[in-house]
Coordinates of C-alpha atoms and ligand atoms in Angstrom, one line a residue:
M22 CA 0.0 0.1 -0.2
Q23 CA 1.2 3.2 -0.8
T24 CA 1.6 6.0 1.8
P25 CA 0.2 9.5 1.0
A26 CA 3.7 11.1 1.1
L27 CA 4.9 8.4 -1.5
L28 CA 1.9 9.2 -3.8
L29 CA 2.7 13.0 -3.3
V30 CA 6.5 12.3 -4.3
K31 CA 5.0 10.4 -7.6
Q32 CA 2.8 13.3 -8.2
C33 CA 5.6 15.9 -7.9
P34 CA 6.4 17.7 -10.8
S35 CA 9.3 16.4 -12.8
R36 CA 12.6 18.3 -13.2
H37 CA 11.9 18.8 -16.8
S38 CA 8.6 20.7 -16.2
F39 CA 10.1 23.1 -14.1
Q40 CA 13.2 23.9 -16.5
K41 CA 11.0 26.7 -18.1
R42 CA 10.7 28.3 -14.6
P43 CA 14.3 28.6 -13.1
S44 CA 13.3 31.0 -10.7
T45 CA 11.5 28.2 -8.6
P46 CA 13.9 25.7 -7.5
F47 CA 12.4 22.1 -8.1
W48 CA 12.7 21.0 -4.3
I49 CA 10.8 24.1 -3.0
S50 CA 7.8 23.4 -5.3
C51 CA 7.8 20.0 -3.9
F52 CA 8.1 20.8 -0.2
A53 CA 5.2 23.6 -0.8
I54 CA 2.8 20.9 -2.2
L55 CA 4.1 18.2 0.7
L56 CA 3.4 21.0 3.2
A57 CA -0.1 21.9 1.7
I58 CA -1.0 18.2 1.9
T59 CA 0.2 16.9 5.3
L60 CA -0.8 20.2 7.1
P61 CA -4.4 19.5 7.4
D62 CA -3.5 15.9 8.8
S63 CA -1.5 17.7 11.6
L64 CA -4.7 19.6 12.7
H65 CA -6.6 17.0 14.5
A66 CA -10.3 17.3 14.8
E67 CA -9.8 16.2 18.6
D68 CA -8.3 19.6 19.0
V69 CA -11.3 21.4 17.7
P70 CA -14.3 21.7 20.1
M71 CA -17.8 20.9 18.7
A72 CA -19.5 24.0 18.1
K73 CA -22.9 22.5 19.5
T74 CA -24.8 25.7 18.7
Q75 CA -27.8 26.1 16.5
S76 CA -28.5 28.7 13.8
D77 CA -30.7 31.5 14.8
G78 CA -33.9 30.3 15.6
Y79 CA -36.4 32.2 13.2
Y80 CA -37.5 31.3 9.7
R81 CA -39.3 33.8 7.2
M82 CA -41.4 33.5 4.6
M83 CA -44.0 35.8 2.6
L84 CA -47.6 35.0 2.4
G85 CA -49.0 37.4 -0.3
E86 CA -48.2 41.1 0.9
F87 CA -47.8 39.7 4.4
E88 CA -44.5 38.7 6.1
L89 CA -44.5 35.7 8.4
T90 CA -41.8 34.9 11.0
V91 CA -41.7 31.6 12.8
F92 CA -39.8 31.8 16.3
S93 CA -38.5 28.8 17.9
D94 CA -39.2 29.1 21.6
G95 CA -37.1 25.9 22.0
T96 CA -37.9 22.1 22.1
S97 CA -38.1 19.5 24.7
P98 CA -38.3 15.6 25.0
K99 CA -41.8 14.2 25.8
A100 CA -42.8 10.8 26.2
I101 CA -45.8 11.5 24.0
D102 CA -47.0 7.6 23.9
Q103 CA -47.7 7.8 27.8
I104 CA -50.0 10.9 27.3
M105 CA -51.8 9.9 24.1
S106 CA -55.1 8.1 23.9
D107 CA -53.8 4.9 22.1
P108 CA -50.2 4.4 23.3
A109 CA -49.9 1.1 21.3
K110 CA -50.8 2.7 18.0
V111 CA -48.4 5.7 18.7
R112 CA -45.4 3.6 19.3
A113 CA -46.0 1.4 16.3
E114 CA -46.3 5.0 14.4
F115 CA -43.0 5.8 15.6
E116 CA -41.4 2.6 15.0
K117 CA -42.8 2.7 11.3
I118 CA -41.1 6.1 10.7
H119 CA -37.8 5.4 12.8
L120 CA -38.5 8.0 15.2
P121 CA -37.2 7.7 18.9
M122 CA -39.3 8.0 21.8
P123 CA -39.3 10.3 23.7
Y124 CA -39.7 12.8 20.8
Q125 CA -38.8 16.3 20.5
S126 CA -41.8 18.6 20.9
S127 CA -41.3 22.0 19.3
Y128 CA -42.7 25.4 20.7
N129 CA -43.0 27.8 17.9
V130 CA -44.3 31.2 17.7
F131 CA -45.6 33.0 15.0
L132 CA -45.7 36.7 13.8
I133 CA -47.2 38.3 10.9
H134 CA -46.2 41.8 9.7
T135 CA -49.5 43.2 7.6
G136 CA -47.4 46.0 6.4
K137 CA -49.5 48.1 9.1
K138 CA -49.5 46.1 12.1
L139 CA -47.2 43.3 13.7
V140 CA -49.5 40.6 15.0
M141 CA -48.3 37.8 17.0
F142 CA -50.0 34.3 17.8
D143 CA -49.3 33.1 21.1
T144 CA -46.1 33.8 23.2
G145 CA -44.6 30.5 23.9
R146 CA -43.4 29.3 27.5
G147 CA -41.9 32.5 29.0
I148 CA -38.3 33.6 29.4
K149 CA -37.2 31.2 32.1
N150 CA -37.4 28.2 29.7
G151 CA -38.2 29.9 26.3
H152 CA -36.2 31.5 23.6
L153 CA -38.9 33.7 22.0
Q154 CA -37.6 37.0 23.0
E155 CA -33.8 36.4 22.1
N156 CA -35.2 35.1 18.6
L157 CA -37.6 37.8 18.0
R158 CA -34.7 40.4 18.5
K159 CA -32.3 38.3 16.3
S160 CA -35.0 38.4 13.4
G161 CA -35.0 42.3 13.6
Y162 CA -37.7 43.2 15.8
E163 CA -38.4 44.3 19.4
P164 CA -41.1 43.4 21.7
S165 CA -42.2 47.0 22.0
Q166 CA -43.0 47.0 18.2
I167 CA -45.6 44.1 18.7
D168 CA -49.3 45.8 18.0
A169 CA -51.2 42.6 18.9
I170 CA -51.1 39.1 20.4
L171 CA -53.6 36.8 19.5
I172 CA -54.1 34.1 21.9
T173 CA -55.4 30.5 21.0
H174 CA -55.7 29.4 24.6
M175 CA -54.5 30.0 28.0
H176 CA -52.3 27.0 28.6
G177 CA -48.8 27.8 30.1
D178 CA -46.9 27.2 27.0
H179 CA -48.9 29.6 24.9
V180 CA -49.3 32.3 27.3
G181 CA -46.0 32.1 29.4
G182 CA -44.3 34.6 27.4
L183 CA -46.6 37.4 28.0
S184 CA -45.4 38.6 31.4
H185 CA -42.8 38.0 33.6
Q186 CA -43.0 38.7 37.4
G187 CA -45.9 40.9 36.7
K188 CA -44.5 42.8 34.1
R189 CA -45.7 42.8 30.4
Q190 CA -43.1 41.6 27.9
F191 CA -44.9 43.2 25.2
P192 CA -45.5 46.6 26.5
N193 CA -47.4 48.3 23.5
A194 CA -49.4 44.8 22.5
T195 CA -53.1 44.1 23.0
V196 CA -53.7 40.7 23.9
Y197 CA -56.8 39.0 22.2
A198 CA -58.8 35.8 23.4
S199 CA -62.0 34.0 23.2
K200 CA -64.5 35.2 25.6
Q201 CA -65.0 31.4 26.5
E202 CA -61.4 31.0 27.1
A203 CA -61.3 34.1 29.2
D204 CA -64.2 33.5 31.3
F205 CA -63.2 29.7 31.8
W206 CA -59.4 30.4 33.2
L207 CA -59.7 34.0 34.6
K208 CA -63.5 34.0 36.1
T209 CA -63.4 30.7 37.7
K210 CA -62.0 30.5 41.1
P211 CA -58.8 28.5 40.8
E212 CA -59.7 26.6 44.0
D213 CA -63.1 25.3 42.1
F214 CA -61.0 23.6 39.5
S215 CA -61.6 19.8 39.6
S216 CA -57.5 18.7 39.4
D217 CA -54.5 20.6 40.4
R218 CA -53.3 20.6 36.7
W219 CA -56.4 22.8 35.8
K220 CA -55.8 24.9 38.9
G221 CA -52.1 25.5 38.3
N222 CA -52.8 26.4 34.8
A223 CA -55.6 28.9 35.9
L224 CA -53.0 30.5 38.2
R225 CA -50.4 30.8 35.4
A226 CA -53.1 32.2 33.1
H227 CA -53.7 35.0 35.9
A228 CA -50.1 35.6 36.2
T229 CA -49.4 36.4 32.7
V230 CA -52.8 37.8 31.3
D231 CA -53.8 40.1 34.3
P232 CA -51.0 42.4 33.6
Y233 CA -52.7 43.2 30.1
I234 CA -56.2 43.4 31.7
E235 CA -54.9 45.7 34.5
A236 CA -53.4 48.1 31.5
G237 CA -56.6 48.0 29.9
K238 CA -54.7 46.0 27.0
F239 CA -56.7 42.8 26.8
K240 CA -59.7 42.2 24.5
T241 CA -62.0 39.4 23.8
F242 CA -64.1 38.0 21.1
D243 CA -67.0 35.6 20.3
G244 CA -67.2 33.2 17.5
I245 CA -66.0 34.0 14.1
Q246 CA -64.7 37.5 14.0
Q247 CA -62.7 39.6 11.6
L248 CA -59.9 41.3 14.2
F249 CA -57.8 43.0 11.6
P250 CA -58.0 43.1 7.8
G251 CA -57.2 39.5 6.3
I252 CA -57.2 38.2 10.0
S253 CA -60.2 36.3 11.5
T254 CA -60.9 34.1 14.4
L255 CA -62.0 30.3 14.2
P256 CA -63.7 28.6 17.0
T257 CA -62.0 25.2 17.6
H258 CA -63.2 24.7 21.2
G259 CA -62.2 21.4 22.6
H260 CA -58.6 21.1 23.7
T261 CA -59.7 24.2 26.1
P262 CA -63.4 25.4 26.3
G263 CA -62.5 28.6 24.4
H264 CA -59.5 27.3 22.1
S265 CA -59.8 29.4 18.9
A266 CA -57.5 28.9 15.6
Y267 CA -57.1 32.2 13.3
L268 CA -57.1 32.3 9.6
V269 CA -55.0 34.9 8.0
Q270 CA -55.4 35.6 4.4
S271 CA -53.4 38.1 1.9
Q272 CA -53.8 38.1 -1.7
N273 CA -54.6 34.4 -2.7
R274 CA -52.6 32.9 0.0
N275 CA -54.2 31.7 3.4
I276 CA -52.6 30.3 6.6
L277 CA -54.3 29.0 9.3
F278 CA -52.8 29.2 12.9
I279 CA -54.1 26.0 14.4
G280 CA -52.8 26.3 18.2
D281 CA -53.0 22.9 19.8
T282 CA -55.4 21.1 17.7
I283 CA -52.4 19.0 16.8
H284 CA -49.9 18.1 19.5
C285 CA -47.9 15.3 17.6
A286 CA -47.9 15.7 13.9
E287 CA -46.4 12.2 13.4
V288 CA -49.3 10.7 15.0
Q289 CA -52.3 12.9 14.8
F290 CA -52.1 13.7 10.9
P291 CA -52.2 10.0 10.0
H292 CA -54.7 9.1 13.0
P293 CA -56.7 12.2 13.7
A294 CA -58.9 10.5 16.3
I295 CA -56.0 10.1 18.8
T296 CA -56.2 12.7 21.6
I297 CA -54.1 13.9 24.3
Q298 CA -54.5 14.0 28.2
Y299 CA -54.3 17.8 27.8
D300 CA -57.6 17.8 26.2
Y301 CA -60.0 19.2 28.4
E302 CA -62.9 17.7 26.3
P303 CA -61.3 15.0 24.2
D304 CA -64.3 14.3 22.0
H305 CA -64.9 17.9 21.3
A306 CA -61.0 18.4 20.6
K307 CA -61.2 15.3 18.1
A308 CA -64.1 16.9 16.2
A309 CA -62.6 20.1 16.1
R310 CA -59.2 18.7 14.6
L311 CA -61.2 16.6 11.9
K312 CA -63.1 19.7 10.8
L313 CA -60.1 22.0 10.9
L314 CA -57.9 19.7 9.0
A315 CA -60.2 18.8 6.3
T316 CA -60.9 22.4 5.7
A317 CA -57.2 23.0 5.2
A318 CA -56.8 20.0 3.0
D319 CA -60.0 21.0 1.1
N320 CA -58.9 24.7 0.3
G321 CA -55.0 24.5 0.2
Y322 CA -54.3 26.4 3.4
I323 CA -51.1 26.5 4.9
I324 CA -51.1 25.2 8.8
A325 CA -48.8 26.6 11.3
G326 CA -48.7 24.4 14.5
P327 CA -46.9 25.5 17.7
H328 CA -46.1 21.9 18.2
I329 CA -45.2 20.8 15.1
S330 CA -41.7 20.2 14.3
Y331 CA -39.9 23.7 13.7
P332 CA -40.7 25.8 11.8
G333 CA -44.1 24.0 11.6
I334 CA -45.6 25.1 8.6
G335 CA -46.7 23.2 5.7
H336 CA -49.8 22.0 3.7
L337 CA -52.1 18.8 4.2
S338 CA -53.5 16.4 1.5
K339 CA -56.2 13.9 2.4
L340 CA -55.4 10.1 2.8
D341 CA -58.1 7.6 3.3
D342 CA -58.2 7.7 7.3
G343 CA -56.2 10.7 7.9
F344 CA -53.8 13.4 6.4
R345 CA -50.4 13.5 4.6
W346 CA -48.2 16.3 6.1
V347 CA -46.2 18.4 3.6
P348 CA -43.7 20.8 5.3
V349 CA -43.2 24.2 3.3
Q350 CA -40.2 24.1 0.9
Y351 CA -37.2 26.0 2.4
Q352 CA -36.7 29.2 0.4
Y353 CA -33.5 31.1 0.6
E354 CA -34.8 34.3 -0.4
V355 CA -37.7 35.9 1.2
K356 CA -40.1 36.6 -1.8
S357 CA -43.5 36.5 -2.4
Q358 CA -45.0 33.3 -4.1
T359 CA -48.3 33.2 -5.9
K360 CA -50.2 30.0 -5.6
Ligands
ZN63 ZN1 -49.4 23.6 23.7

């Protein structure tokens, strides 16, 4: 077997080929080539620490005339099979697609710039565990620039980023939620909830939403309503009593912010009847999911899911029993597309 050095000597230019350039001695040229090839070997990868950092956690695309930015609020491992309604089917589905358990649950937050307003959809888990604030700033915006925050529901991983220790994190934003959602979490006495989980959630909702109510920056809506030009509400009660989706339209592009109608895309798109322990009313949650996903598939709407693997945006097509998820195609340049 020939060593790299021997191969190199064989590849060295012949003396004859250097005769036309007497100013470069033959041995210097050979030495330079030898050095160039042997140098990388002397820099061992073991001396270079792995970077172990991720790229900035935001993704951007145009939706008609609107700009959509997705922020990663982070991910966390979750033994999803233990909290879904059909554990055996969940595990079988994961094995089929070679995904390990626990799987990584994403926490995505979405922002639409309409040209006139900056409208955010949910706020992630909060600054203690989440990364929304840093990724928002990295993307070129400031929290004080956000005009409105539309809440899908008042679980801690969606309203957690609103306030920190009683201080509003988006000082100029007005927060919107459905009347049913606000009444359920904020008007029921926490001690009247049937479980510690719901009670804890109510206390968290108070801690994050109350500062906006006190500042006169909280509004509710009821049913289907247009909140801003191109932005409408869509009741999807079930996961929580007042859970809402939002439909955003610009030119001929549509996107549905679906909140927690989907927790685990890998399972609930092919098997939309599977529910999760976090559902307050599982049957209603299932019905809302089936209706919303069918609407998206029939109309070619883009889906935006907080817990779908980041950036959590894509299309659906109908299968016999469920839906096929097709993530949006990565586009390097942020340009408008027409469908
Ligand atoms: Zn959630």
